[in-house]
mmCIF file of C-alpha atoms and ligand atoms in Angstrom:
data_model
loop_
_atom_site.group_PDB
_atom_site.id
_atom_site.type_symbol
_atom_site.label_atom_id
_atom_site.label_comp_id
_atom_site.label_asym_id
_atom_site.label_seq_id
_atom_site.Cartn_x
_atom_site.Cartn_y
_atom_site.Cartn_z
ATOM 1 C CA MET J 15 -15.888 14.236 5.891
ATOM 2 C CA THR J 16 -14.607 12.184 8.807
ATOM 3 C CA LEU J 17 -12.519 9.297 7.475
ATOM 4 C CA PHE J 18 -11.586 6.246 9.527
ATOM 5 C CA VAL J 19 -8.369 5.098 7.837
ATOM 6 C CA THR J 20 -6.931 1.683 8.721
ATOM 7 C CA GLY J 21 -3.219 1.072 8.126
ATOM 8 C CA GLY J 22 -2.487 4.775 7.721
ATOM 9 C CA ALA J 23 1.067 4.467 9.039
ATOM 10 C CA GLY J 24 2.075 2.283 6.094
ATOM 11 C CA PHE J 25 3.383 3.314 2.699
ATOM 12 C CA ILE J 26 0.176 4.067 0.758
ATOM 13 C CA GLY J 27 -2.007 4.909 3.774
ATOM 14 C CA SER J 28 0.394 7.645 4.899
ATOM 15 C CA GLU J 29 0.437 9.241 1.427
ATOM 16 C CA PHE J 30 -3.369 9.077 1.406
ATOM 17 C CA ILE J 31 -3.535 10.855 4.774
ATOM 18 C CA ARG J 32 -1.012 13.506 3.689
ATOM 19 C CA GLN J 33 -3.263 14.236 0.687
ATOM 20 C CA ALA J 34 -6.607 14.009 2.520
ATOM 21 C CA ILE J 35 -5.827 15.976 5.661
ATOM 22 C CA ALA J 36 -6.444 19.453 4.240
ATOM 23 C CA ARG J 37 -10.054 18.576 3.323
ATOM 24 C CA HIS J 38 -11.080 15.806 5.752
ATOM 25 C CA ARG J 39 -10.860 14.809 9.421
ATOM 26 C CA VAL J 40 -8.793 11.617 9.651
ATOM 27 C CA ILE J 41 -8.731 8.971 12.378
ATOM 28 C CA ASN J 42 -5.785 6.683 11.673
ATOM 29 C CA PHE J 43 -6.379 3.220 13.164
ATOM 30 C CA ASP J 44 -3.169 1.215 12.936
ATOM 31 C CA LYS J 45 -1.657 -1.725 14.797
ATOM 32 C CA LEU J 46 1.852 -0.432 14.054
ATOM 33 C CA THR J 47 3.226 -3.765 12.889
ATOM 34 C CA TYR J 48 6.752 -3.791 11.420
ATOM 35 C CA ALA J 49 5.234 -2.019 8.357
ATOM 36 C CA GLY J 50 3.701 0.859 10.325
ATOM 37 C CA ASN J 51 6.042 3.804 10.713
ATOM 38 C CA LEU J 52 4.856 6.960 12.454
ATOM 39 C CA GLU J 53 7.720 8.920 10.905
ATOM 40 C CA ASN J 54 5.738 8.658 7.644
ATOM 41 C CA LEU J 55 3.132 10.923 9.255
ATOM 42 C CA ASP J 56 5.418 13.612 10.697
ATOM 43 C CA ALA J 57 3.930 16.132 8.240
ATOM 44 C CA VAL J 58 0.392 15.694 9.648
ATOM 45 C CA ALA J 59 0.978 14.605 13.258
ATOM 46 C CA ALA J 60 0.169 18.047 14.673
ATOM 47 C CA HIS J 61 -2.665 18.859 12.221
ATOM 48 C CA PRO J 62 -5.978 19.556 13.998
ATOM 49 C CA ASN J 63 -7.773 17.220 11.564
ATOM 50 C CA TYR J 64 -5.554 14.247 12.473
ATOM 51 C CA SER J 65 -5.717 11.674 15.258
ATOM 52 C CA LEU J 66 -4.123 8.273 15.795
ATOM 53 C CA VAL J 67 -5.572 5.225 17.534
ATOM 54 C CA THR J 68 -3.331 2.200 17.940
ATOM 55 C CA GLY J 69 -5.344 -0.982 17.438
ATOM 56 C CA ASP J 70 -5.902 -4.200 15.501
ATOM 57 C CA VAL J 71 -8.515 -4.488 12.735
ATOM 58 C CA CYS J 72 -9.238 -8.039 13.945
ATOM 59 C CA ASP J 73 -10.284 -6.710 17.365
ATOM 60 C CA ALA J 74 -13.989 -5.853 16.903
ATOM 61 C CA ALA J 75 -14.310 -4.208 20.334
ATOM 62 C CA ALA J 76 -11.318 -1.938 19.750
ATOM 63 C CA VAL J 77 -12.575 -0.953 16.294
ATOM 64 C CA ALA J 78 -16.101 -0.283 17.637
ATOM 65 C CA GLU J 79 -14.698 1.932 20.360
ATOM 66 C CA ALA J 80 -12.586 3.993 17.963
ATOM 67 C CA LEU J 81 -15.069 4.239 15.064
ATOM 68 C CA PRO J 82 -17.539 7.130 15.478
ATOM 69 C CA GLU J 83 -21.209 6.388 14.709
ATOM 70 C CA ASN J 84 -22.335 7.743 11.298
ATOM 71 C CA CYS J 85 -18.686 8.238 10.275
ATOM 72 C CA ASP J 86 -18.563 9.275 6.606
ATOM 73 C CA ALA J 87 -16.193 6.540 5.445
ATOM 74 C CA VAL J 88 -13.855 3.722 6.349
ATOM 75 C CA VAL J 89 -10.802 3.616 4.092
ATOM 76 C CA HIS J 90 -9.398 0.138 4.619
ATOM 77 C CA PHE J 91 -5.679 -0.138 3.804
ATOM 78 C CA ALA J 92 -4.556 -2.300 6.750
ATOM 79 C CA ALA J 93 -3.051 -5.532 5.504
ATOM 80 C CA GLU J 94 -0.006 -7.706 5.441
ATOM 81 C CA SER J 95 1.330 -6.598 2.059
ATOM 82 C CA HIS J 96 4.576 -8.403 1.224
ATOM 83 C CA VAL J 97 4.315 -11.457 -1.069
ATOM 84 C CA ASP J 98 7.624 -13.003 0.079
ATOM 85 C CA ARG J 99 6.484 -12.981 3.722
ATOM 86 C CA SER J 100 3.199 -14.682 2.723
ATOM 87 C CA ILE J 101 5.220 -17.510 1.160
ATOM 88 C CA LEU J 102 7.166 -17.989 4.404
ATOM 89 C CA SER J 103 3.929 -18.046 6.446
ATOM 90 C CA ALA J 104 0.364 -17.269 5.381
ATOM 91 C CA GLU J 105 -1.182 -17.273 8.857
ATOM 92 C CA GLU J 106 -0.938 -13.546 9.593
ATOM 93 C CA PHE J 107 -2.163 -12.811 6.045
ATOM 94 C CA VAL J 108 -5.374 -14.768 6.595
ATOM 95 C CA ARG J 109 -5.861 -13.130 9.995
ATOM 96 C CA THR J 110 -5.272 -9.505 9.036
ATOM 97 C CA ASN J 111 -6.353 -9.477 5.399
ATOM 98 C CA VAL J 112 -9.380 -11.787 5.580
ATOM 99 C CA VAL J 113 -10.618 -11.768 9.192
ATOM 100 C CA GLY J 114 -9.611 -8.104 9.594
ATOM 101 C CA THR J 115 -11.672 -7.097 6.550
ATOM 102 C CA GLN J 116 -14.710 -9.066 7.717
ATOM 103 C CA VAL J 117 -14.464 -7.460 11.176
ATOM 104 C CA MET J 118 -14.141 -3.983 9.634
ATOM 105 C CA LEU J 119 -17.214 -4.595 7.433
ATOM 106 C CA ASP J 120 -19.295 -5.838 10.376
ATOM 107 C CA VAL J 121 -18.344 -3.030 12.749
ATOM 108 C CA ALA J 122 -18.755 -0.395 10.021
ATOM 109 C CA ARG J 123 -22.288 -1.671 9.375
ATOM 110 C CA HIS J 124 -23.205 -1.632 13.070
ATOM 111 C CA ARG J 125 -21.777 1.881 13.447
ATOM 112 C CA LYS J 126 -23.772 3.034 10.360
ATOM 113 C CA VAL J 127 -20.697 4.138 8.418
ATOM 114 C CA LYS J 128 -21.819 5.742 5.169
ATOM 115 C CA ARG J 129 -19.163 4.345 2.787
ATOM 116 C CA PHE J 130 -16.547 1.567 2.879
ATOM 117 C CA LEU J 131 -13.561 1.988 0.544
ATOM 118 C CA HIS J 132 -11.667 -1.286 0.296
ATOM 119 C CA ILE J 133 -8.102 -1.169 -1.004
ATOM 120 C CA SER J 134 -7.392 -4.257 -3.100
ATOM 121 C CA THR J 135 -4.680 -5.203 -5.581
ATOM 122 C CA ASP J 136 -4.140 -6.210 -9.204
ATOM 123 C CA GLU J 137 -2.737 -9.495 -7.842
ATOM 124 C CA VAL J 138 -6.285 -10.859 -7.445
ATOM 125 C CA GLY J 139 -6.214 -11.526 -11.215
ATOM 126 C CA GLY J 140 -3.023 -13.606 -10.933
ATOM 127 C CA ASP J 141 -0.577 -14.089 -13.749
ATOM 128 C CA MET J 142 -1.761 -12.178 -16.857
ATOM 129 C CA ASP J 143 -1.263 -13.547 -20.375
ATOM 130 C CA PRO J 144 1.411 -11.673 -22.388
ATOM 131 C CA ASP J 145 -1.313 -9.442 -23.861
ATOM 132 C CA GLY J 146 -3.807 -9.633 -20.935
ATOM 133 C CA TRP J 147 -4.992 -6.629 -18.908
ATOM 134 C CA LEU J 148 -6.903 -6.849 -15.623
ATOM 135 C CA ASN J 149 -10.391 -5.334 -15.690
ATOM 136 C CA ASN J 150 -13.862 -6.122 -14.365
ATOM 137 C CA ALA J 151 -14.299 -8.948 -16.875
ATOM 138 C CA SER J 152 -11.124 -10.774 -15.759
ATOM 139 C CA PRO J 153 -11.398 -14.000 -13.769
ATOM 140 C CA LEU J 154 -10.005 -13.929 -10.215
ATOM 141 C CA ARG J 155 -7.033 -16.315 -10.179
ATOM 142 C CA PRO J 156 -4.750 -15.355 -7.273
ATOM 143 C CA SER J 157 -1.481 -17.277 -7.172
ATOM 144 C CA SER J 158 0.373 -16.282 -3.978
ATOM 145 C CA PRO J 159 -0.914 -16.694 -0.404
ATOM 146 C CA TYR J 160 -0.933 -12.859 -0.195
ATOM 147 C CA ALA J 161 -3.065 -12.591 -3.346
ATOM 148 C CA ALA J 162 -5.365 -15.381 -2.141
ATOM 149 C CA SER J 163 -5.996 -13.479 1.106
ATOM 150 C CA LYS J 164 -6.695 -10.219 -0.765
ATOM 151 C CA THR J 165 -9.106 -12.052 -3.095
ATOM 152 C CA ALA J 166 -10.951 -13.566 -0.128
ATOM 153 C CA ALA J 167 -11.203 -10.077 1.392
ATOM 154 C CA GLU J 168 -12.762 -8.749 -1.855
ATOM 155 C CA HIS J 169 -15.342 -11.556 -1.723
ATOM 156 C CA PHE J 170 -16.355 -10.494 1.798
ATOM 157 C CA VAL J 171 -16.769 -6.898 0.593
ATOM 158 C CA ARG J 172 -18.986 -7.968 -2.325
ATOM 159 C CA ALA J 173 -20.938 -10.270 0.009
ATOM 160 C CA ALA J 174 -21.613 -7.293 2.320
ATOM 161 C CA VAL J 175 -22.848 -5.223 -0.642
ATOM 162 C CA HIS J 176 -25.140 -8.030 -1.778
ATOM 163 C CA THR J 177 -26.388 -9.218 1.623
ATOM 164 C CA PHE J 178 -26.588 -6.050 3.691
ATOM 165 C CA GLY J 179 -26.672 -3.326 1.029
ATOM 166 C CA THR J 180 -23.365 -1.941 2.331
ATOM 167 C CA ASP J 181 -22.179 1.074 0.316
ATOM 168 C CA ALA J 182 -18.741 -0.332 -0.494
ATOM 169 C CA VAL J 183 -16.318 0.449 -3.311
ATOM 170 C CA ILE J 184 -13.250 -1.628 -4.219
ATOM 171 C CA THR J 185 -10.062 -0.339 -5.852
ATOM 172 C CA ARG J 186 -7.450 -2.586 -7.462
ATOM 173 C CA THR J 187 -4.078 -0.984 -7.954
ATOM 174 C CA SER J 188 -0.836 -2.126 -9.533
ATOM 175 C CA ASN J 189 2.645 -1.851 -7.952
ATOM 176 C CA ASN J 190 2.951 1.473 -6.134
ATOM 177 C CA TYR J 191 6.303 3.206 -5.755
ATOM 178 C CA GLY J 192 7.382 6.483 -4.161
ATOM 179 C CA PRO J 193 8.671 7.870 -0.860
ATOM 180 C CA TYR J 194 8.234 6.118 2.524
ATOM 181 C CA GLN J 195 7.975 2.564 1.113
ATOM 182 C CA PHE J 196 9.447 0.006 3.499
ATOM 183 C CA PRO J 197 12.817 -1.126 2.096
ATOM 184 C CA GLU J 198 11.798 -4.784 1.702
ATOM 185 C CA LYS J 199 9.982 -4.053 -1.573
ATOM 186 C CA LEU J 200 11.891 -3.995 -4.879
ATOM 187 C CA LEU J 201 12.364 -0.272 -5.559
ATOM 188 C CA PRO J 202 13.280 1.078 -2.103
ATOM 189 C CA LEU J 203 15.542 -1.947 -1.618
ATOM 190 C CA ALA J 204 17.245 -1.471 -4.991
ATOM 191 C CA ILE J 205 17.674 2.294 -4.538
ATOM 192 C CA SER J 206 19.064 1.965 -1.007
ATOM 193 C CA ASN J 207 21.456 -0.826 -2.010
ATOM 194 C CA ALA J 208 22.601 1.008 -5.150
ATOM 195 C CA VAL J 209 23.315 4.200 -3.194
ATOM 196 C CA GLU J 210 25.600 2.150 -0.931
ATOM 197 C CA ASN J 211 27.099 0.240 -3.910
ATOM 198 C CA ARG J 212 25.652 -3.017 -2.577
ATOM 199 C CA PRO J 213 24.330 -5.850 -4.803
ATOM 200 C CA ILE J 214 20.693 -5.698 -5.931
ATOM 201 C CA PRO J 215 18.906 -9.088 -5.790
ATOM 202 C CA VAL J 216 17.142 -9.937 -9.059
ATOM 203 C CA TYR J 217 14.725 -12.839 -8.696
ATOM 204 C CA GLY J 218 15.159 -15.466 -11.453
ATOM 205 C CA ASP J 219 15.612 -14.057 -14.954
ATOM 206 C CA GLY J 220 14.307 -10.578 -14.004
ATOM 207 C CA MET J 221 11.809 -10.624 -16.875
ATOM 208 C CA GLN J 222 8.703 -10.472 -14.642
ATOM 209 C CA VAL J 223 6.511 -7.560 -15.686
ATOM 210 C CA ARG J 224 4.991 -5.098 -13.203
ATOM 211 C CA ASP J 225 2.818 -2.034 -13.949
ATOM 212 C CA TRP J 226 4.357 0.715 -11.764
ATOM 213 C CA ILE J 227 2.173 3.565 -10.534
ATOM 214 C CA HIS J 228 3.369 6.493 -8.422
ATOM 215 C CA VAL J 229 1.742 6.409 -4.974
ATOM 216 C CA ALA J 230 0.632 10.052 -5.333
ATOM 217 C CA ASP J 231 -1.298 9.201 -8.540
ATOM 218 C CA ASN J 232 -2.891 6.211 -6.787
ATOM 219 C CA CYS J 233 -4.004 8.258 -3.760
ATOM 220 C CA ARG J 234 -5.408 11.011 -5.986
ATOM 221 C CA ALA J 235 -7.558 8.289 -7.569
ATOM 222 C CA LEU J 236 -8.556 6.892 -4.164
ATOM 223 C CA LEU J 237 -9.884 10.288 -3.099
ATOM 224 C CA MET J 238 -11.877 10.562 -6.337
ATOM 225 C CA VAL J 239 -13.323 7.066 -5.874
ATOM 226 C CA LEU J 240 -14.191 7.876 -2.271
ATOM 227 C CA GLU J 241 -15.949 11.099 -3.173
ATOM 228 C CA LYS J 242 -17.551 10.184 -6.522
ATOM 229 C CA GLY J 243 -17.342 6.406 -7.032
ATOM 230 C CA ARG J 244 -20.457 4.298 -7.571
ATOM 231 C CA ALA J 245 -21.603 2.126 -4.651
ATOM 232 C CA GLY J 246 -20.765 -1.525 -5.313
ATOM 233 C CA ALA J 247 -18.312 -0.732 -8.119
ATOM 234 C CA THR J 248 -14.699 -1.916 -8.527
ATOM 235 C CA TYR J 249 -12.216 0.550 -10.024
ATOM 236 C CA HIS J 250 -8.772 -0.150 -11.493
ATOM 237 C CA MET J 251 -5.655 2.009 -11.312
ATOM 238 C CA GLY J 252 -2.350 1.365 -13.060
ATOM 239 C CA GLY J 253 0.622 3.219 -14.438
ATOM 240 C CA GLY J 254 -0.163 2.325 -18.055
ATOM 241 C CA ASN J 255 3.390 1.212 -18.658
ATOM 242 C CA PRO J 256 4.108 -2.403 -17.662
ATOM 243 C CA LEU J 257 7.871 -3.075 -17.613
ATOM 244 C CA PRO J 258 10.137 -6.071 -16.914
ATOM 245 C CA ASN J 259 12.033 -5.795 -13.613
ATOM 246 C CA LEU J 260 15.398 -5.763 -15.401
ATOM 247 C CA ALA J 261 14.395 -2.750 -17.520
ATOM 248 C CA VAL J 262 13.251 -0.917 -14.375
ATOM 249 C CA LEU J 263 16.480 -1.686 -12.523
ATOM 250 C CA LYS J 264 18.695 -0.697 -15.468
ATOM 251 C CA LEU J 265 16.886 2.649 -15.759
ATOM 252 C CA LEU J 266 17.306 3.151 -12.016
ATOM 253 C CA LEU J 267 21.047 2.451 -12.148
ATOM 254 C CA LYS J 268 21.370 4.920 -15.028
ATOM 255 C CA ILE J 269 19.566 7.591 -12.972
ATOM 256 C CA LEU J 270 21.797 6.881 -9.957
ATOM 257 C CA ASP J 271 24.930 6.616 -12.095
ATOM 258 C CA ARG J 272 25.759 3.161 -10.741
ATOM 259 C CA PRO J 273 27.071 0.122 -12.714
ATOM 260 C CA GLU J 274 24.799 -2.675 -13.953
ATOM 261 C CA SER J 275 27.260 -5.100 -12.334
ATOM 262 C CA LEU J 276 25.345 -4.452 -9.072
ATOM 263 C CA LEU J 277 22.458 -6.546 -10.481
ATOM 264 C CA THR J 278 22.796 -10.005 -8.943
ATOM 265 C CA SER J 279 20.646 -12.931 -10.001
ATOM 266 C CA VAL J 280 19.240 -14.848 -7.013
ATOM 267 C CA THR J 281 16.869 -17.815 -6.600
ATOM 268 C CA ASP J 282 13.419 -16.992 -7.960
ATOM 269 C CA ARG J 283 10.374 -16.383 -5.734
ATOM 270 C CA LEU J 284 8.243 -19.541 -5.470
ATOM 271 C CA GLY J 285 5.288 -19.398 -7.888
ATOM 272 C CA HIS J 286 6.464 -15.989 -9.152
ATOM 273 C CA ASP J 287 3.802 -14.373 -11.368
ATOM 274 C CA ARG J 288 5.262 -13.331 -14.744
ATOM 275 C CA ARG J 289 3.031 -10.395 -15.576
ATOM 276 C CA TYR J 290 0.612 -7.920 -14.038
ATOM 277 C CA ALA J 291 -1.003 -5.178 -16.097
ATOM 278 C CA VAL J 292 -4.046 -3.075 -15.297
ATOM 279 C CA ASP J 293 -6.690 -1.717 -17.656
ATOM 280 C CA PHE J 294 -7.802 1.474 -15.889
ATOM 281 C CA SER J 295 -10.200 2.655 -18.614
ATOM 282 C CA ASP J 296 -13.158 2.244 -16.181
ATOM 283 C CA THR J 297 -11.663 4.808 -13.789
ATOM 284 C CA THR J 298 -10.823 7.198 -16.633
ATOM 285 C CA ALA J 299 -14.291 6.902 -18.201
ATOM 286 C CA GLU J 300 -16.258 7.319 -14.945
ATOM 287 C CA LEU J 301 -14.075 9.604 -12.873
ATOM 288 C CA GLY J 302 -11.784 11.296 -15.396
ATOM 289 C CA TRP J 303 -8.669 9.922 -13.623
ATOM 290 C CA LYS J 304 -5.447 8.886 -15.314
ATOM 291 C CA PRO J 305 -1.876 8.714 -14.020
ATOM 292 C CA GLU J 306 -0.022 12.019 -14.364
ATOM 293 C CA ILE J 307 3.492 11.108 -13.251
ATOM 294 C CA SER J 308 5.544 9.412 -15.977
ATOM 295 C CA PHE J 309 7.556 6.436 -14.762
ATOM 296 C CA GLU J 310 10.944 8.009 -15.525
ATOM 297 C CA GLU J 311 10.023 11.291 -13.810
ATOM 298 C CA GLY J 312 8.576 9.437 -10.782
ATOM 299 C CA LEU J 313 11.539 7.083 -10.529
ATOM 300 C CA ARG J 314 13.976 10.028 -10.640
ATOM 301 C CA ALA J 315 12.081 11.841 -7.857
ATOM 302 C CA THR J 316 11.811 8.640 -5.805
ATOM 303 C CA ALA J 317 15.543 7.910 -6.148
ATOM 304 C CA GLU J 318 16.245 11.504 -5.062
ATOM 305 C CA TRP J 319 13.960 11.105 -2.036
ATOM 306 C CA TYR J 320 15.716 7.938 -0.803
ATOM 307 C CA ARG J 321 19.131 9.525 -1.454
ATOM 308 C CA GLY J 322 18.074 12.500 0.664
ATOM 309 C CA ASN J 323 16.547 10.314 3.405
ATOM 310 C CA VAL J 324 19.248 7.753 4.130
ATOM 311 C CA GLU J 325 18.595 8.220 7.851
ATOM 312 C CA TRP J 326 14.939 7.183 7.378
ATOM 313 C CA VAL J 327 16.124 4.035 5.576
ATOM 314 C CA ARG J 328 18.780 3.387 8.233
ATOM 315 C CA ARG J 329 16.170 3.624 11.014
ATOM 316 C CA CYS J 330 13.872 1.230 9.077
ATOM 317 C CA ARG J 331 16.685 -1.263 8.703
ATOM 318 C CA SER J 332 17.876 -1.041 12.301
ATOM 319 C CA GLY J 333 14.346 -1.169 13.750
ATOM 320 C CA GLU J 334 14.879 2.215 15.446
ATOM 321 C CA TYR J 335 11.744 3.619 13.753
ATOM 322 C CA ARG J 336 9.670 1.512 16.141
ATOM 323 C CA ASN J 337 10.810 3.684 19.067
ATOM 324 C CA TYR J 338 9.135 6.763 17.579
ATOM 325 C CA TYR J 339 7.548 8.006 20.806
ATOM 326 C CA GLU J 340 10.720 7.549 22.836
ATOM 327 C CA ARG J 341 12.675 9.641 20.350
ATOM 328 C CA MET J 342 9.981 12.298 19.985
ATOM 329 C CA TYR J 343 8.802 12.662 23.572
ATOM 330 C CA GLY J 344 11.142 10.784 25.933
ATOM 331 C CA GLU J 345 10.568 7.613 27.929
ATOM 332 C CA ARG J 346 7.801 8.805 30.331
ATOM 333 C CA GLU J 347 5.399 10.244 27.744
ATOM 334 C CA ALA J 348 6.102 7.350 25.410
ATOM 335 C CA THR J 349 4.738 4.904 27.966
ATOM 336 C CA ALA J 350 1.612 7.031 28.430
ATOM 337 C CA LYS J 351 1.042 7.362 24.661
ATOM 338 C CA LYS J 352 1.403 3.630 24.084
ATOM 339 C CA ILE J 353 -1.270 2.922 26.691
HETATM 340 P P1 NAD V 26 2.221 -1.482 4.174
HETATM 341 O O1 NAD V 26 2.677 -2.873 4.459
HETATM 342 O O2 NAD V 26 3.231 -0.436 3.891
HETATM 343 O O3 NAD V 26 1.334 -0.932 5.405
HETATM 344 C C1 NAD V 26 0.361 -1.712 6.032
HETATM 345 C C2 NAD V 26 -0.157 -0.924 7.243
HETATM 346 O O4 NAD V 26 -1.200 -1.680 7.875
HETATM 347 C C3 NAD V 26 0.914 -0.665 8.319
HETATM 348 O O5 NAD V 26 0.821 0.631 8.815
HETATM 349 C C4 NAD V 26 0.570 -1.694 9.394
HETATM 350 O O6 NAD V 26 0.982 -1.298 10.709
HETATM 351 C C5 NAD V 26 -0.945 -1.747 9.272
HETATM 352 N N1 NAD V 26 -1.505 -3.014 9.780
HETATM 353 C C6 NAD V 26 -1.094 -4.276 9.497
HETATM 354 N N2 NAD V 26 -1.829 -5.163 10.172
HETATM 355 C C7 NAD V 26 -2.755 -4.450 10.873
HETATM 356 C C8 NAD V 26 -3.819 -4.822 11.744
HETATM 357 N N3 NAD V 26 -4.072 -6.104 12.036
HETATM 358 N N4 NAD V 26 -4.576 -3.849 12.276
HETATM 359 C C9 NAD V 26 -4.329 -2.527 11.997
HETATM 360 N N5 NAD V 26 -3.324 -2.129 11.199
HETATM 361 C C10 NAD V 26 -2.542 -3.087 10.633
HETATM 362 O O7 NAD V 26 1.180 -1.624 2.997
HETATM 363 P P2 NAD V 26 0.998 -0.707 1.696
HETATM 364 O O8 NAD V 26 2.015 -1.094 0.700
HETATM 365 O O9 NAD V 26 0.847 0.694 2.099
HETATM 366 O O10 NAD V 26 -0.416 -1.270 1.188
HETATM 367 C C11 NAD V 26 -1.624 -0.759 1.716
HETATM 368 C C12 NAD V 26 -2.791 -1.511 1.106
HETATM 369 O O11 NAD V 26 -2.749 -1.399 -0.313
HETATM 370 C C13 NAD V 26 -2.803 -3.014 1.408
HETATM 371 O O12 NAD V 26 -4.134 -3.400 1.596
HETATM 372 C C14 NAD V 26 -2.232 -3.637 0.154
HETATM 373 O O13 NAD V 26 -2.718 -4.952 -0.021
HETATM 374 C C15 NAD V 26 -2.745 -2.692 -0.909
HETATM 375 N N6 NAD V 26 -1.945 -2.590 -2.139
HETATM 376 C C16 NAD V 26 -0.605 -2.287 -2.055
HETATM 377 C C17 NAD V 26 0.119 -2.105 -3.242
HETATM 378 C C18 NAD V 26 1.577 -1.766 -3.229
HETATM 379 O O14 NAD V 26 2.189 -1.729 -4.286
HETATM 380 N N7 NAD V 26 2.187 -1.480 -2.090
HETATM 381 C C19 NAD V 26 -0.537 -2.255 -4.485
HETATM 382 C C20 NAD V 26 -1.899 -2.594 -4.513
HETATM 383 C C21 NAD V 26 -2.596 -2.727 -3.332
HETATM 384 O O1 DAU V 27 0.860 -5.660 -7.795
HETATM 385 C C1 DAU V 27 0.503 -5.039 -6.599
HETATM 386 C C2 DAU V 27 1.340 -5.626 -5.482
HETATM 387 O O2 DAU V 27 2.655 -5.102 -5.648
HETATM 388 C C3 DAU V 27 0.800 -5.274 -4.093
HETATM 389 O O3 DAU V 27 -0.474 -5.828 -3.933
HETATM 390 C C4 DAU V 27 1.758 -5.813 -3.009
HETATM 391 O O4 DAU V 27 1.312 -5.401 -1.732
HETATM 392 C C5 DAU V 27 3.136 -5.218 -3.266
HETATM 393 O O5 DAU V 27 4.069 -5.749 -2.342
HETATM 394 C C6 DAU V 27 3.603 -5.515 -4.698
HETATM 395 O O6 DAU V 27 3.878 -6.923 -4.861
HETATM 396 P P1 DAU V 27 5.146 -7.434 -5.705
HETATM 397 O O7 DAU V 27 5.468 -8.804 -5.267
HETATM 398 O O8 DAU V 27 4.938 -7.208 -7.158
HETATM 399 O O9 DAU V 27 6.252 -6.344 -5.191
HETATM 400 P P2 DAU V 27 7.786 -6.526 -4.801
HETATM 401 O O10 DAU V 27 8.331 -5.140 -4.633
HETATM 402 O O11 DAU V 27 7.971 -7.479 -3.687
HETATM 403 O O12 DAU V 27 8.421 -7.166 -6.110
HETATM 404 C C7 DAU V 27 8.331 -6.508 -7.368
HETATM 405 C C8 DAU V 27 8.966 -7.402 -8.397
HETATM 406 O O13 DAU V 27 10.392 -7.472 -8.155
HETATM 407 C C9 DAU V 27 8.500 -8.847 -8.343
HETATM 408 O O14 DAU V 27 8.510 -9.380 -9.670
HETATM 409 C C10 DAU V 27 9.556 -9.567 -7.504
HETATM 410 C C11 DAU V 27 10.819 -8.803 -7.871
HETATM 411 N N1 DAU V 27 11.851 -8.687 -6.816
HETATM 412 C C12 DAU V 27 11.449 -8.277 -5.585
HETATM 413 C C13 DAU V 27 12.369 -8.107 -4.563
HETATM 414 C C14 DAU V 27 11.959 -7.669 -3.182
HETATM 415 C C15 DAU V 27 13.179 -8.922 -7.105
HETATM 416 O O15 DAU V 27 13.542 -9.267 -8.258
HETATM 417 N N2 DAU V 27 14.104 -8.736 -6.117
HETATM 418 C C16 DAU V 27 13.750 -8.351 -4.847
HETATM 419 O O16 DAU V 27 14.660 -8.238 -3.969
#
């Protein structure tokens, strides 16, 4: 298949491309915001199946130019993804996550794309009750500006299915973790700080529950949904093991052999959801998928990856990763590539 992947230079999109590239042609359409890092795609950059187009999902003309007619699928990852940033300002979240999704749906329809895979989140269900699990029967109750924008995007996808008969599939995933995650999110931040013996910020009482899934398990599911999912359906993926943040961080410090005194309580996130948990029985029943990487095994491997890639983290933190072309090809070619 030819896949038009948006946001493929981000954390999950780059893992998806690394998995997909052996079987599919991939056009990666990415604006390269602060969250887009071409280093994440070093492993596929020279692959004959891979190409990159720099562009904005809100720019219909740019998308139409890059998207081949009768393309097999759009895989729509591109989004502003960090909850804390959405609390500081929601504007870019509405633009990219809502308008960007509507533009992608419209252009995909005009270009006769065969399937639209929309990447959503468990946060559309909002704060879960202590024994609640998100599934297709759950009400949509987003609580953060980020979650509100992702919920609006889902509504546009369902509207396209209903109104235009678009062959679209939605996936809702819990908290992903693994290599190449930008070090603003909890686990890469905590690992990188712990390695350098720096304090780890714990929001509020640290008892907020998240359902961690390894990014490789998530992307395996995304490929299955893409290839075998039912048109119009919504599938759920989770790690099956919701844990409070403090338990996660204590396990991490044990793995890294660092003291718990690094854990430092800081002011809580505004409107912080207490619990997310995903019931993925629909995806298991229909597609035979379930997570294969246990949390402890995945956390160990992830900690090892960040320990072995301190230079990647350093370049993320310094902003150097944004000069990818200059470093790879020199000033002259970099200017040509950017154009
Ligand atoms: P990320 O922030 O790491 O990457 C986002 C990517 O989108 C970047 O490459 C960025 O350059 C690109 N992008 C942003 N705005 C764009 C625009 N206007 N046009 C084109 N490209 C643009 O995100 P992630 O963590 O990999 O998440 C990917 C998707 O999965 C998002 O839709 C997110 O909502 C969803 N999701 C993430 C998680 C998680 O735990 N990270 C869980 C569930 C769902
Ligand atoms: O649930 C899926 C969502 O998971 C995705 O849709 C989002 O794109 C992704 O960013 C993630 O959202 P969270 O807000 O859950 O992830 P984050 O890593 O920011 O925070 C995880 C938990 O850790 C959350 O309860 C807040 C807390 N936290 C976070 C940071 C950055 C801290 O205690 N300290 C921190 O420094």
